[in-house]
Amino acid sequence: MQPATKRGRPQEADPRQIARVALGLFERHGFDRVTMGEIAEAASVSRRTLFRLFPSKSDLVWDGLDEVRDLVRQRAATLARADLRVAGVLREFAEPFLRRLDDPEAAELARKRLRLLAAAPALLDHPPLREIEALIATTMAGRTPSGDTPPTLVARTLVAATFAALMWWAEHGEGMSALAATRAALGALAPTDET
Amino acid sequence: MQPATKRGRPQEADPRQIARVALGLFERHGFDRVTMGEIAEAASVSRRTLFRLFPSKSDLVWDGLDEVRDLVRQRAATLARADLRVAGVLREFAEPFLRRLDDPEAAELARKRLRLLAAAPALLDHPPLREIEALIATTMAGRTPSGDTPPTLVARTLVAATFAALMWWAEHGEGMSALAATRAALGALAPTDET
DNA sequence: TGCATTTTGGCACCCGATGCCATAATTGAG
DNA sequence: CTCAATTATGGCATCGGGTGCCAAAATGCA
């Protein structure tokens, strides 16, 4: 996969720097009011290499998500527990990442990104994100006792609901932790009979 | 809003016919492998008027959603009940529409559209759809007793979860009704404590 | 010095989408 | 009947995201 050899022309462009520049522009002017040409100019690279480093505009926002996806992959493969229900999925997948957001600085960065999402929903259509969803769903589906509600149904609904809760938290959840918001939302969804 | 008068050049293009043609092409070749130019040619209109009738490619898939949105608007304005919780939202908003899917023919059309969604998630980024979500969310937020979990949080999570359940139903829910799948999924989401 | 290797960036092009404008087809008023 | 107002159509140019192709630069290695 990686060349590892140091032959060839060395890479001049710094992807993380470029992503930082882009994120700054997005926050200031809005995601879709910033053109790839402007980002390229602001980062002092050509439009062409910008597209080579970040094949889509969304990749600039989701920079770093690949590593999260790898962690989720690893966690999914490692998990040997049989009975993995909703509470288990939250404990094993959501909590380890959400706890990072206890750090106010990390929380603020996460909020910035999530607010970008709310303003430009096209960002949700992102392959690594879809793969994380699918990983959680299939892992859960394989480890849930059958007989009750179809596991794939629960899994996909759970992931969607969790993301929605996170988006809400980014905008209105100032007082509470991301994890608390997620738990509260999931708990409130059961359609208890009323008059 | 509407001209109502019959002056001016009569409309030659038939939007519903065009949408049908487009839907057929999408099913056969996949949403993003069909170009607007091809649709225009297949429907015997110019690319320009195609874009005037359907400002975005997604509008071809979501043709007719505006009327659904109007119904939801009306329903939201009419609803006078105070305490409108999760079960109430399902009863007042989801059920009236999901019941239409008891008709096998309507169910098959809905499945076609939802399967298109699963294959091209960009279709989910559609203004009328967002407005329906927002309508339900704000209606619910205004009628839920405060004190417990923030209503806007519950509302947005509920809508996201319901859509996810519908998408699952379109692909794997052959045996069951759309409403049953939704209910089952929501009920299973509460994180009951386990070991 | 040359050669393989890798990055860079320029160019042309595709596709979705938008603005502008000339033109066609109709109704209604004189 | 004639003409103006009105509405739909479609051609043209342009923009922005995205891709393929290819030549030029910059390095390690023989």
CSV table of C-alpha atoms (C1' of nucleotides) in Angstrom, one decimal:
chain,number,residue,atom,x,y,z
A,1,MET,CA,0.0,0.0,0.0
A,2,GLN,CA,2.4,2.7,1.1
A,3,PRO,CA,5.6,3.2,-0.9
A,4,ALA,CA,7.8,3.4,2.2
A,5,THR,CA,10.7,4.0,-0.1
A,6,LYS,CA,11.7,7.7,-0.3
A,7,ARG,CA,12.3,7.7,-4.0
A,8,GLY,CA,10.5,10.1,-6.3
A,9,ARG,CA,9.7,13.7,-5.9
A,10,PRO,CA,9.0,14.5,-2.2
A,11,GLN,CA,5.5,15.7,-1.3
A,12,GLU,CA,5.3,19.4,-1.0
A,13,ALA,CA,1.7,19.9,-0.1
A,14,ASP,CA,0.6,19.3,3.5
A,15,PRO,CA,-2.8,17.8,3.5
A,16,ARG,CA,-3.6,18.6,7.1
A,17,GLN,CA,-2.6,22.2,6.6
A,18,ILE,CA,-4.8,22.4,3.6
A,19,ALA,CA,-7.7,20.9,5.5
A,20,ARG,CA,-7.2,23.5,8.3
A,21,VAL,CA,-7.3,26.3,5.8
A,22,ALA,CA,-10.4,24.9,4.1
A,23,LEU,CA,-12.2,24.5,7.4
A,24,GLY,CA,-11.4,28.1,8.3
A,25,LEU,CA,-12.9,29.3,5.0
A,26,PHE,CA,-16.0,27.1,5.5
A,27,GLU,CA,-16.7,28.5,8.9
A,28,ARG,CA,-16.3,32.0,7.8
A,29,HIS,CA,-18.2,32.0,4.5
A,30,GLY,CA,-20.2,28.8,4.6
A,31,PHE,CA,-19.5,25.4,3.0
A,32,ASP,CA,-21.0,25.9,-0.4
A,33,ARG,CA,-20.0,29.5,-0.8
A,34,VAL,CA,-16.3,28.5,-0.9
A,35,THR,CA,-15.0,27.1,-4.2
A,36,MET,CA,-12.3,24.6,-4.6
A,37,GLY,CA,-10.4,27.1,-6.6
A,38,GLU,CA,-10.4,29.5,-3.7
A,39,ILE,CA,-9.2,26.8,-1.3
A,40,ALA,CA,-6.5,25.8,-3.7
A,41,GLU,CA,-5.3,29.4,-3.9
A,42,ALA,CA,-5.5,30.0,-0.2
A,43,ALA,CA,-3.5,26.8,0.4
A,44,SER,CA,-1.0,27.6,-2.4
A,45,VAL,CA,-1.5,24.4,-4.4
A,46,SER,CA,-3.0,23.9,-7.8
A,47,ARG,CA,-6.7,23.0,-8.1
A,48,ARG,CA,-5.6,19.7,-9.6
A,49,THR,CA,-3.4,18.5,-6.7
A,50,LEU,CA,-6.1,19.7,-4.3
A,51,PHE,CA,-8.5,17.3,-6.0
A,52,ARG,CA,-5.8,14.6,-5.9
A,53,LEU,CA,-5.3,15.0,-2.1
A,54,PHE,CA,-9.1,15.4,-1.4
A,55,PRO,CA,-11.1,13.7,-4.1
A,56,SER,CA,-14.3,15.5,-3.0
A,57,LYS,CA,-15.0,18.7,-1.2
A,58,SER,CA,-16.5,16.7,1.7
A,59,ASP,CA,-13.1,15.0,2.3
A,60,LEU,CA,-11.8,18.4,3.5
A,61,VAL,CA,-14.4,18.4,6.3
A,62,TRP,CA,-14.0,14.7,7.1
A,63,ASP,CA,-10.2,14.8,7.2
A,64,GLY,CA,-9.1,12.3,9.8
A,65,LEU,CA,-12.3,10.2,9.6
A,66,ASP,CA,-10.4,7.3,8.0
A,67,GLU,CA,-8.5,6.7,11.2
A,68,VAL,CA,-11.7,6.7,13.2
A,69,ARG,CA,-13.1,4.2,10.7
A,70,ASP,CA,-10.0,2.0,11.1
A,71,LEU,CA,-10.5,2.0,14.9
A,72,VAL,CA,-14.1,1.0,14.5
A,73,ARG,CA,-13.1,-1.7,12.1
A,74,GLN,CA,-10.6,-3.0,14.6
A,75,ARG,CA,-13.1,-2.8,17.4
A,76,ALA,CA,-15.7,-4.6,15.4
A,77,ALA,CA,-13.3,-7.4,14.6
A,78,THR,CA,-12.1,-7.8,18.2
A,79,LEU,CA,-15.4,-7.8,19.9
A,80,ALA,CA,-16.1,-11.4,20.8
A,81,ARG,CA,-19.1,-10.9,23.1
A,82,ALA,CA,-22.2,-12.7,21.8
A,83,ASP,CA,-25.1,-10.9,23.1
A,84,LEU,CA,-24.5,-7.3,21.8
A,85,ARG,CA,-27.7,-5.3,22.1
A,86,VAL,CA,-28.4,-1.6,22.0
A,87,ALA,CA,-26.8,-0.8,25.3
A,88,GLY,CA,-23.7,-2.9,24.3
A,89,VAL,CA,-23.3,-1.0,21.0
A,90,LEU,CA,-23.4,2.3,22.8
A,91,ARG,CA,-20.9,1.1,25.4
A,92,GLU,CA,-18.5,-0.4,22.9
A,93,PHE,CA,-18.7,2.1,20.0
A,94,ALA,CA,-20.2,5.3,20.9
A,95,GLU,CA,-18.9,5.9,24.4
A,96,PRO,CA,-15.1,5.6,23.6
A,97,PHE,CA,-15.4,8.3,21.1
A,98,LEU,CA,-17.9,10.5,22.8
A,99,ARG,CA,-15.8,10.6,26.0
A,100,ARG,CA,-13.2,12.4,24.0
A,101,LEU,CA,-15.6,15.2,23.8
A,102,ASP,CA,-15.4,15.8,27.5
A,103,ASP,CA,-12.4,17.8,26.7
A,104,PRO,CA,-13.9,21.2,25.9
A,105,GLU,CA,-11.5,21.9,23.1
A,106,ALA,CA,-12.3,18.6,21.3
A,107,ALA,CA,-16.0,19.3,21.9
A,108,GLU,CA,-15.7,22.7,20.3
A,109,LEU,CA,-14.0,21.3,17.2
A,110,ALA,CA,-16.6,18.5,17.0
A,111,ARG,CA,-19.4,21.1,17.3
A,112,LYS,CA,-17.9,23.1,14.5
A,113,ARG,CA,-17.9,20.1,12.2
A,114,LEU,CA,-21.3,19.0,13.1
A,115,ARG,CA,-22.7,22.5,12.6
A,116,LEU,CA,-21.2,22.4,9.1
A,117,LEU,CA,-23.1,19.2,8.6
A,118,ALA,CA,-26.4,20.8,9.7
A,119,ALA,CA,-25.9,23.6,7.2
A,120,ALA,CA,-24.8,21.4,4.3
A,121,PRO,CA,-26.5,18.0,4.6
A,122,ALA,CA,-24.7,16.8,1.5
A,123,LEU,CA,-21.8,16.3,3.8
A,124,LEU,CA,-23.6,13.3,5.3
A,125,ASP,CA,-23.2,11.5,2.0
A,126,HIS,CA,-19.6,10.4,2.7
A,127,PRO,CA,-18.3,6.9,2.1
A,128,PRO,CA,-16.2,6.5,5.2
A,129,LEU,CA,-19.1,7.6,7.3
A,130,ARG,CA,-21.4,5.1,5.5
A,131,GLU,CA,-18.8,2.4,6.2
A,132,ILE,CA,-18.7,3.2,9.9
A,133,GLU,CA,-22.5,3.0,10.0
A,134,ALA,CA,-22.4,-0.3,8.1
A,135,LEU,CA,-19.7,-1.7,10.3
A,136,ILE,CA,-21.7,-1.0,13.5
A,137,ALA,CA,-24.9,-2.3,11.9
A,138,THR,CA,-23.4,-5.6,10.7
A,139,THR,CA,-21.5,-6.2,13.9
A,140,MET,CA,-24.6,-5.7,15.9
A,141,ALA,CA,-26.6,-7.8,13.5
A,142,GLY,CA,-24.3,-10.7,13.9
A,143,ARG,CA,-24.3,-10.7,17.6
A,144,THR,CA,-27.8,-10.1,18.6
A,145,PRO,CA,-30.0,-13.0,19.6
A,146,SER,CA,-32.6,-13.6,16.9
A,147,GLY,CA,-36.3,-14.0,17.5
A,148,ASP,CA,-37.2,-10.5,18.4
A,149,THR,CA,-37.0,-7.5,16.1
A,150,PRO,CA,-34.7,-8.0,13.1
A,151,PRO,CA,-31.1,-7.0,14.2
A,152,THR,CA,-30.3,-5.2,10.9
A,153,LEU,CA,-33.4,-3.0,11.4
A,154,VAL,CA,-32.5,-2.1,14.9
A,155,ALA,CA,-28.8,-1.5,14.0
A,156,ARG,CA,-29.5,0.9,11.1
A,157,THR,CA,-32.2,2.7,13.1
A,158,LEU,CA,-29.9,3.0,16.1
A,159,VAL,CA,-27.0,4.5,14.0
A,160,ALA,CA,-29.3,7.0,12.3
A,161,ALA,CA,-30.9,8.1,15.6
A,162,THR,CA,-27.5,8.4,17.3
A,163,PHE,CA,-26.2,10.7,14.5
A,164,ALA,CA,-29.4,12.8,14.7
A,165,ALA,CA,-28.9,13.2,18.5
A,166,LEU,CA,-25.3,14.3,17.9
A,167,MET,CA,-26.4,16.9,15.4
A,168,TRP,CA,-28.9,18.2,17.9
A,169,TRP,CA,-26.3,18.3,20.6
A,170,ALA,CA,-23.9,20.3,18.4
A,171,GLU,CA,-26.5,23.1,18.0
A,172,HIS,CA,-28.5,23.1,21.2
A,173,GLY,CA,-26.8,20.8,23.7
A,174,GLU,CA,-24.7,23.4,25.3
A,175,GLY,CA,-25.3,22.3,28.8
A,176,MET,CA,-25.1,18.5,28.5
A,177,SER,CA,-22.6,16.0,27.3
A,178,ALA,CA,-23.0,14.3,23.9
A,179,LEU,CA,-23.4,11.0,25.5
A,180,ALA,CA,-26.1,12.1,27.8
A,181,ALA,CA,-28.0,13.6,24.9
A,182,THR,CA,-27.7,10.4,23.0
A,183,ARG,CA,-28.9,8.3,25.9
A,184,ALA,CA,-31.8,10.5,26.6
A,185,ALA,CA,-33.0,10.6,23.0
A,186,LEU,CA,-32.9,6.9,22.6
A,187,GLY,CA,-34.7,6.3,25.8
A,188,ALA,CA,-37.5,8.7,24.8
A,189,LEU,CA,-38.2,7.1,21.4
A,190,ALA,CA,-40.2,4.1,22.6
A,191,PRO,CA,-43.9,4.8,21.6
A,192,THR,CA,-45.5,4.4,25.0
A,193,ASP,CA,-49.2,4.2,24.7
A,194,GLU,CA,-51.1,7.4,25.5
A,195,THR,CA,-54.6,8.5,25.3
B,1,MET,CA,-49.3,32.2,-7.2
B,2,GLN,CA,-50.8,30.3,-10.0
B,3,PRO,CA,-51.7,32.1,-13.2
B,4,ALA,CA,-55.1,30.5,-13.5
B,5,THR,CA,-55.6,32.5,-16.6
B,6,LYS,CA,-55.1,30.6,-19.8
B,7,ARG,CA,-53.1,33.2,-21.6
B,8,GLY,CA,-49.7,32.7,-23.0
B,9,ARG,CA,-48.3,29.7,-24.8
B,10,PRO,CA,-49.7,26.5,-23.5
B,11,GLN,CA,-47.5,24.0,-21.8
B,12,GLU,CA,-46.4,21.2,-24.1
B,13,ALA,CA,-44.2,19.2,-21.7
B,14,ASP,CA,-46.0,16.9,-19.3
B,15,PRO,CA,-44.1,16.9,-16.0
B,16,ARG,CA,-45.5,13.7,-14.7
B,17,GLN,CA,-44.7,11.9,-17.9
B,18,ILE,CA,-41.2,13.2,-17.7
B,19,ALA,CA,-40.8,12.0,-14.2
B,20,ARG,CA,-42.1,8.6,-15.1
B,21,VAL,CA,-39.6,8.3,-17.9
B,22,ALA,CA,-36.8,9.4,-15.6
B,23,LEU,CA,-37.7,7.0,-12.9
B,24,GLY,CA,-37.7,4.2,-15.4
B,25,LEU,CA,-34.2,5.1,-16.6
B,26,PHE,CA,-33.0,5.4,-13.0
B,27,GLU,CA,-34.2,1.9,-12.2
B,28,ARG,CA,-32.6,0.4,-15.2
B,29,HIS,CA,-29.2,2.1,-15.1
B,30,GLY,CA,-28.9,3.7,-11.7
B,31,PHE,CA,-29.5,7.2,-10.5
B,32,ASP,CA,-26.1,8.8,-11.2
B,33,ARG,CA,-25.4,6.9,-14.4
B,34,VAL,CA,-28.3,8.7,-16.1
B,35,THR,CA,-27.6,12.2,-17.3
B,36,MET,CA,-30.0,15.0,-17.5
B,37,GLY,CA,-29.3,15.2,-21.2
B,38,GLU,CA,-30.4,11.6,-21.7
B,39,ILE,CA,-33.6,12.2,-19.7
B,40,ALA,CA,-34.3,15.3,-21.8
B,41,GLU,CA,-33.8,13.4,-25.0
B,42,ALA,CA,-35.9,10.4,-23.8
B,43,ALA,CA,-38.7,12.7,-22.8
B,44,SER,CA,-38.4,14.8,-26.0
B,45,VAL,CA,-37.8,18.1,-24.3
B,46,SER,CA,-34.8,20.4,-24.2
B,47,ARG,CA,-32.3,20.1,-21.4
B,48,ARG,CA,-33.2,23.7,-20.5
B,49,THR,CA,-36.9,23.1,-20.0
B,50,LEU,CA,-36.2,19.9,-18.2
B,51,PHE,CA,-34.2,21.9,-15.7
B,52,ARG,CA,-37.0,24.5,-15.5
B,53,LEU,CA,-39.6,21.9,-14.7
B,54,PHE,CA,-37.3,19.9,-12.3
B,55,PRO,CA,-34.7,22.3,-10.9
B,56,SER,CA,-32.7,19.5,-9.6
B,57,LYS,CA,-32.2,15.9,-10.5
B,58,SER,CA,-33.6,14.8,-7.2
B,59,ASP,CA,-36.9,16.5,-8.0
B,60,LEU,CA,-37.5,13.9,-10.6
B,61,VAL,CA,-37.4,11.2,-7.9
B,62,TRP,CA,-39.4,13.2,-5.4
B,63,ASP,CA,-42.1,14.3,-7.8
B,64,GLY,CA,-45.3,14.6,-5.9
B,65,LEU,CA,-43.6,15.2,-2.5
B,66,ASP,CA,-44.8,18.8,-2.4
B,67,GLU,CA,-48.4,17.6,-2.0
B,68,VAL,CA,-47.4,15.4,0.8
B,69,ARG,CA,-45.6,18.3,2.4
B,70,ASP,CA,-48.7,20.4,2.1
B,71,LEU,CA,-50.8,17.7,3.8
B,72,VAL,CA,-48.3,17.6,6.6
B,73,ARG,CA,-48.4,21.4,6.9
B,74,GLN,CA,-52.1,21.3,7.1
B,75,ARG,CA,-52.1,18.5,9.6
B,76,ALA,CA,-49.5,20.3,11.7
B,77,ALA,CA,-51.6,23.5,11.8
B,78,THR,CA,-54.8,21.7,12.5
B,79,LEU,CA,-53.6,19.6,15.4
B,80,ALA,CA,-54.8,21.2,18.6
B,81,ARG,CA,-54.0,18.4,21.0
B,82,ALA,CA,-51.6,19.5,23.7
B,83,ASP,CA,-49.7,16.5,24.9
B,84,LEU,CA,-48.2,15.2,21.7
B,85,ARG,CA,-45.6,12.6,22.4
B,86,VAL,CA,-43.9,10.0,20.4
B,87,ALA,CA,-46.9,7.7,20.1
B,88,GLY,CA,-49.0,10.7,19.1
B,89,VAL,CA,-46.6,11.8,16.4
B,90,LEU,CA,-46.6,8.3,14.9
B,91,ARG,CA,-50.4,8.2,15.0
B,92,GLU,CA,-51.0,11.7,13.6
B,93,PHE,CA,-48.2,11.9,11.0
B,94,ALA,CA,-46.7,8.5,10.1
B,95,GLU,CA,-49.7,6.2,10.1
B,96,PRO,CA,-52.0,8.1,7.7
B,97,PHE,CA,-49.2,7.9,5.1
B,98,LEU,CA,-47.9,4.5,5.9
B,99,ARG,CA,-51.4,3.0,5.7
B,100,ARG,CA,-51.5,3.9,2.0
B,101,LEU,CA,-48.7,1.3,1.6
B,102,ASP,CA,-51.1,-1.5,2.5
B,103,ASP,CA,-52.0,-1.3,-1.1
B,104,PRO,CA,-49.4,-3.6,-2.7
B,105,GLU,CA,-49.1,-1.4,-5.8
B,106,ALA,CA,-48.4,1.7,-3.7
B,107,ALA,CA,-46.0,-0.3,-1.6
B,108,GLU,CA,-44.1,-1.4,-4.6
B,109,LEU,CA,-43.7,2.1,-5.9
B,110,ALA,CA,-42.6,3.3,-2.5
B,111,ARG,CA,-40.1,0.5,-2.3
B,112,LYS,CA,-38.7,1.5,-5.7
B,113,ARG,CA,-38.2,5.1,-4.6
B,114,LEU,CA,-36.7,4.1,-1.3
B,115,ARG,CA,-34.3,1.7,-2.9
B,116,LEU,CA,-33.1,4.5,-5.1
B,117,LEU,CA,-32.5,6.4,-1.9
B,118,ALA,CA,-30.4,3.7,-0.5
B,119,ALA,CA,-28.2,3.6,-3.6
B,120,ALA,CA,-27.9,7.3,-4.0
B,121,PRO,CA,-28.0,8.9,-0.5
B,122,ALA,CA,-27.6,12.4,-2.0
B,123,LEU,CA,-31.3,12.1,-2.7
B,124,LEU,CA,-31.9,12.5,1.0
B,125,ASP,CA,-30.7,16.1,0.7
B,126,HIS,CA,-33.9,17.5,-0.6
B,127,PRO,CA,-35.6,20.7,0.6
B,128,PRO,CA,-39.3,19.5,0.8
B,129,LEU,CA,-38.1,16.4,2.7
B,130,ARG,CA,-36.2,18.6,5.1
B,131,GLU,CA,-39.3,20.8,5.5
B,132,ILE,CA,-41.4,17.8,6.4
B,133,GLU,CA,-38.9,16.7,9.0
B,134,ALA,CA,-38.8,20.2,10.4
B,135,LEU,CA,-42.6,20.5,10.5
B,136,ILE,CA,-42.9,17.4,12.5
B,137,ALA,CA,-40.1,18.4,14.8
B,138,THR,CA,-41.4,21.8,15.6
B,139,THR,CA,-45.0,20.7,15.9
B,140,MET,CA,-43.9,18.0,18.4
B,141,ALA,CA,-41.6,20.4,20.2
B,142,GLY,CA,-44.4,22.9,20.7
B,143,ARG,CA,-46.8,20.3,22.2
B,144,THR,CA,-44.7,18.2,24.4
B,145,PRO,CA,-44.7,18.8,28.2
B,146,SER,CA,-41.4,20.2,29.1
B,147,GLY,CA,-39.3,18.9,32.0
B,148,ASP,CA,-38.1,15.7,30.6
B,149,THR,CA,-35.9,15.2,27.5
B,150,PRO,CA,-35.7,18.3,25.3
B,151,PRO,CA,-38.6,18.0,22.7
B,152,THR,CA,-36.5,19.2,19.8
B,153,LEU,CA,-34.0,16.5,20.5
B,154,VAL,CA,-36.7,13.8,20.6
B,155,ALA,CA,-38.4,15.1,17.5
B,156,ARG,CA,-35.3,15.2,15.3
B,157,THR,CA,-34.1,11.8,16.5
B,158,LEU,CA,-37.6,10.3,16.0
B,159,VAL,CA,-37.8,11.6,12.4
B,160,ALA,CA,-34.3,10.3,11.6
B,161,ALA,CA,-35.1,6.9,13.1
B,162,THR,CA,-38.4,6.6,11.3
B,163,PHE,CA,-36.7,7.3,8.0
B,164,ALA,CA,-34.0,4.7,8.7
B,165,ALA,CA,-36.6,2.1,9.5
B,166,LEU,CA,-38.5,2.9,6.3
B,167,MET,CA,-35.3,2.5,4.3
B,168,TRP,CA,-34.7,-0.9,5.9
B,169,TRP,CA,-38.2,-1.9,5.2
B,170,ALA,CA,-37.8,-1.1,1.5
B,171,GLU,CA,-35.0,-3.5,1.2
B,172,HIS,CA,-35.6,-6.3,3.7
B,173,GLY,CA,-39.1,-5.9,5.1
B,174,GLU,CA,-40.9,-8.0,2.5
B,175,GLY,CA,-43.0,-9.8,5.1
B,176,MET,CA,-44.1,-7.0,7.3
B,177,SER,CA,-45.9,-3.7,7.0
B,178,ALA,CA,-43.9,-0.4,7.0
B,179,LEU,CA,-45.8,0.7,10.1
B,180,ALA,CA,-44.9,-2.5,12.0
B,181,ALA,CA,-41.2,-2.2,11.1
B,182,THR,CA,-41.2,1.4,12.3
B,183,ARG,CA,-42.9,0.5,15.6
B,184,ALA,CA,-40.6,-2.4,16.3
B,185,ALA,CA,-37.5,-0.4,15.6
B,186,LEU,CA,-38.4,2.5,17.8
B,187,GLY,CA,-39.4,0.1,20.6
B,188,ALA,CA,-36.1,-1.7,20.5
B,189,LEU,CA,-33.9,1.4,20.7
B,190,ALA,CA,-34.1,2.1,24.4
B,191,PRO,CA,-30.8,1.1,26.0
B,192,THR,CA,-31.9,-1.4,28.6
B,193,ASP,CA,-29.1,-2.2,31.0
B,194,GLU,CA,-27.4,-5.4,30.4
B,195,THR,CA,-24.3,-7.1,31.8
C,1,DT,C1',25.3,10.7,-16.0
C,2,DG,C1',21.1,8.4,-16.9
C,3,DC,C1',16.9,5.9,-15.2
C,4,DA,C1',13.0,4.7,-12.4
C,5,DT,C1',9.8,6.8,-9.4
C,6,DT,C1',6.8,10.0,-7.5
C,7,DT,C1',4.6,14.6,-7.2
C,8,DT,C1',2.9,18.5,-9.4
C,9,DG,C1',0.0,21.2,-12.3
C,10,DG,C1',-1.8,22.4,-16.8
C,11,DC,C1',-5.4,21.3,-20.2
C,12,DA,C1',-9.5,19.4,-21.9
C,13,DC,C1',-13.6,17.5,-20.8
C,14,DC,C1',-18.1,15.8,-18.4
C,15,DC,C1',-22.1,16.7,-15.7
C,16,DG,C1',-25.4,19.3,-12.8
C,17,DA,C1',-27.1,23.9,-12.5
C,18,DT,C1',-28.2,29.0,-13.5
C,19,DG,C1',-28.9,33.4,-16.0
C,20,DC,C1',-30.0,35.7,-20.2
C,21,DC,C1',-32.5,36.3,-24.2
C,22,DA,C1',-34.7,35.5,-28.6
C,23,DT,C1',-38.6,33.2,-30.3
C,24,DA,C1',-42.9,30.5,-30.6
C,25,DA,C1',-47.7,30.1,-29.3
C,26,DT,C1',-51.6,31.5,-27.3
C,27,DT,C1',-55.5,34.9,-25.2
C,28,DG,C1',-57.7,39.2,-25.0
C,29,DA,C1',-58.4,44.0,-26.1
C,30,DG,C1',-58.9,47.6,-29.7
D,1,DC,C1',-58.4,41.3,-37.8
D,2,DT,C1',-54.4,43.2,-35.6
D,3,DC,C1',-51.6,44.0,-32.1
D,4,DA,C1',-50.0,43.7,-27.3
D,5,DA,C1',-49.5,41.1,-23.2
D,6,DT,C1',-48.4,36.7,-21.5
D,7,DT,C1',-46.4,32.3,-21.0
D,8,DA,C1',-43.5,28.3,-22.6
D,9,DT,C1',-39.6,26.8,-25.0
D,10,DG,C1',-34.9,26.2,-26.1
D,11,DG,C1',-30.3,27.9,-27.4
D,12,DC,C1',-26.1,29.9,-25.5
D,13,DA,C1',-22.7,31.1,-22.2
D,14,DT,C1',-21.0,30.4,-17.8
D,15,DC,C1',-20.0,28.5,-13.2
D,16,DG,C1',-18.5,24.8,-9.9
D,17,DG,C1',-17.4,20.0,-8.7
D,18,DG,C1',-14.9,16.2,-10.5
D,19,DT,C1',-11.8,13.2,-13.8
D,20,DG,C1',-8.5,11.6,-17.3
D,21,DC,C1',-4.3,12.5,-19.6
D,22,DC,C1',0.2,14.0,-20.1
D,23,DA,C1',4.3,16.7,-19.7
D,24,DA,C1',7.4,18.6,-16.5
D,25,DA,C1',9.8,18.7,-12.0
D,26,DA,C1',12.3,16.6,-8.2
D,27,DT,C1',14.2,13.0,-5.9
D,28,DG,C1',17.0,8.1,-5.1
D,29,DC,C1',19.7,4.7,-7.2
D,30,DA,C1',22.8,2.4,-10.6
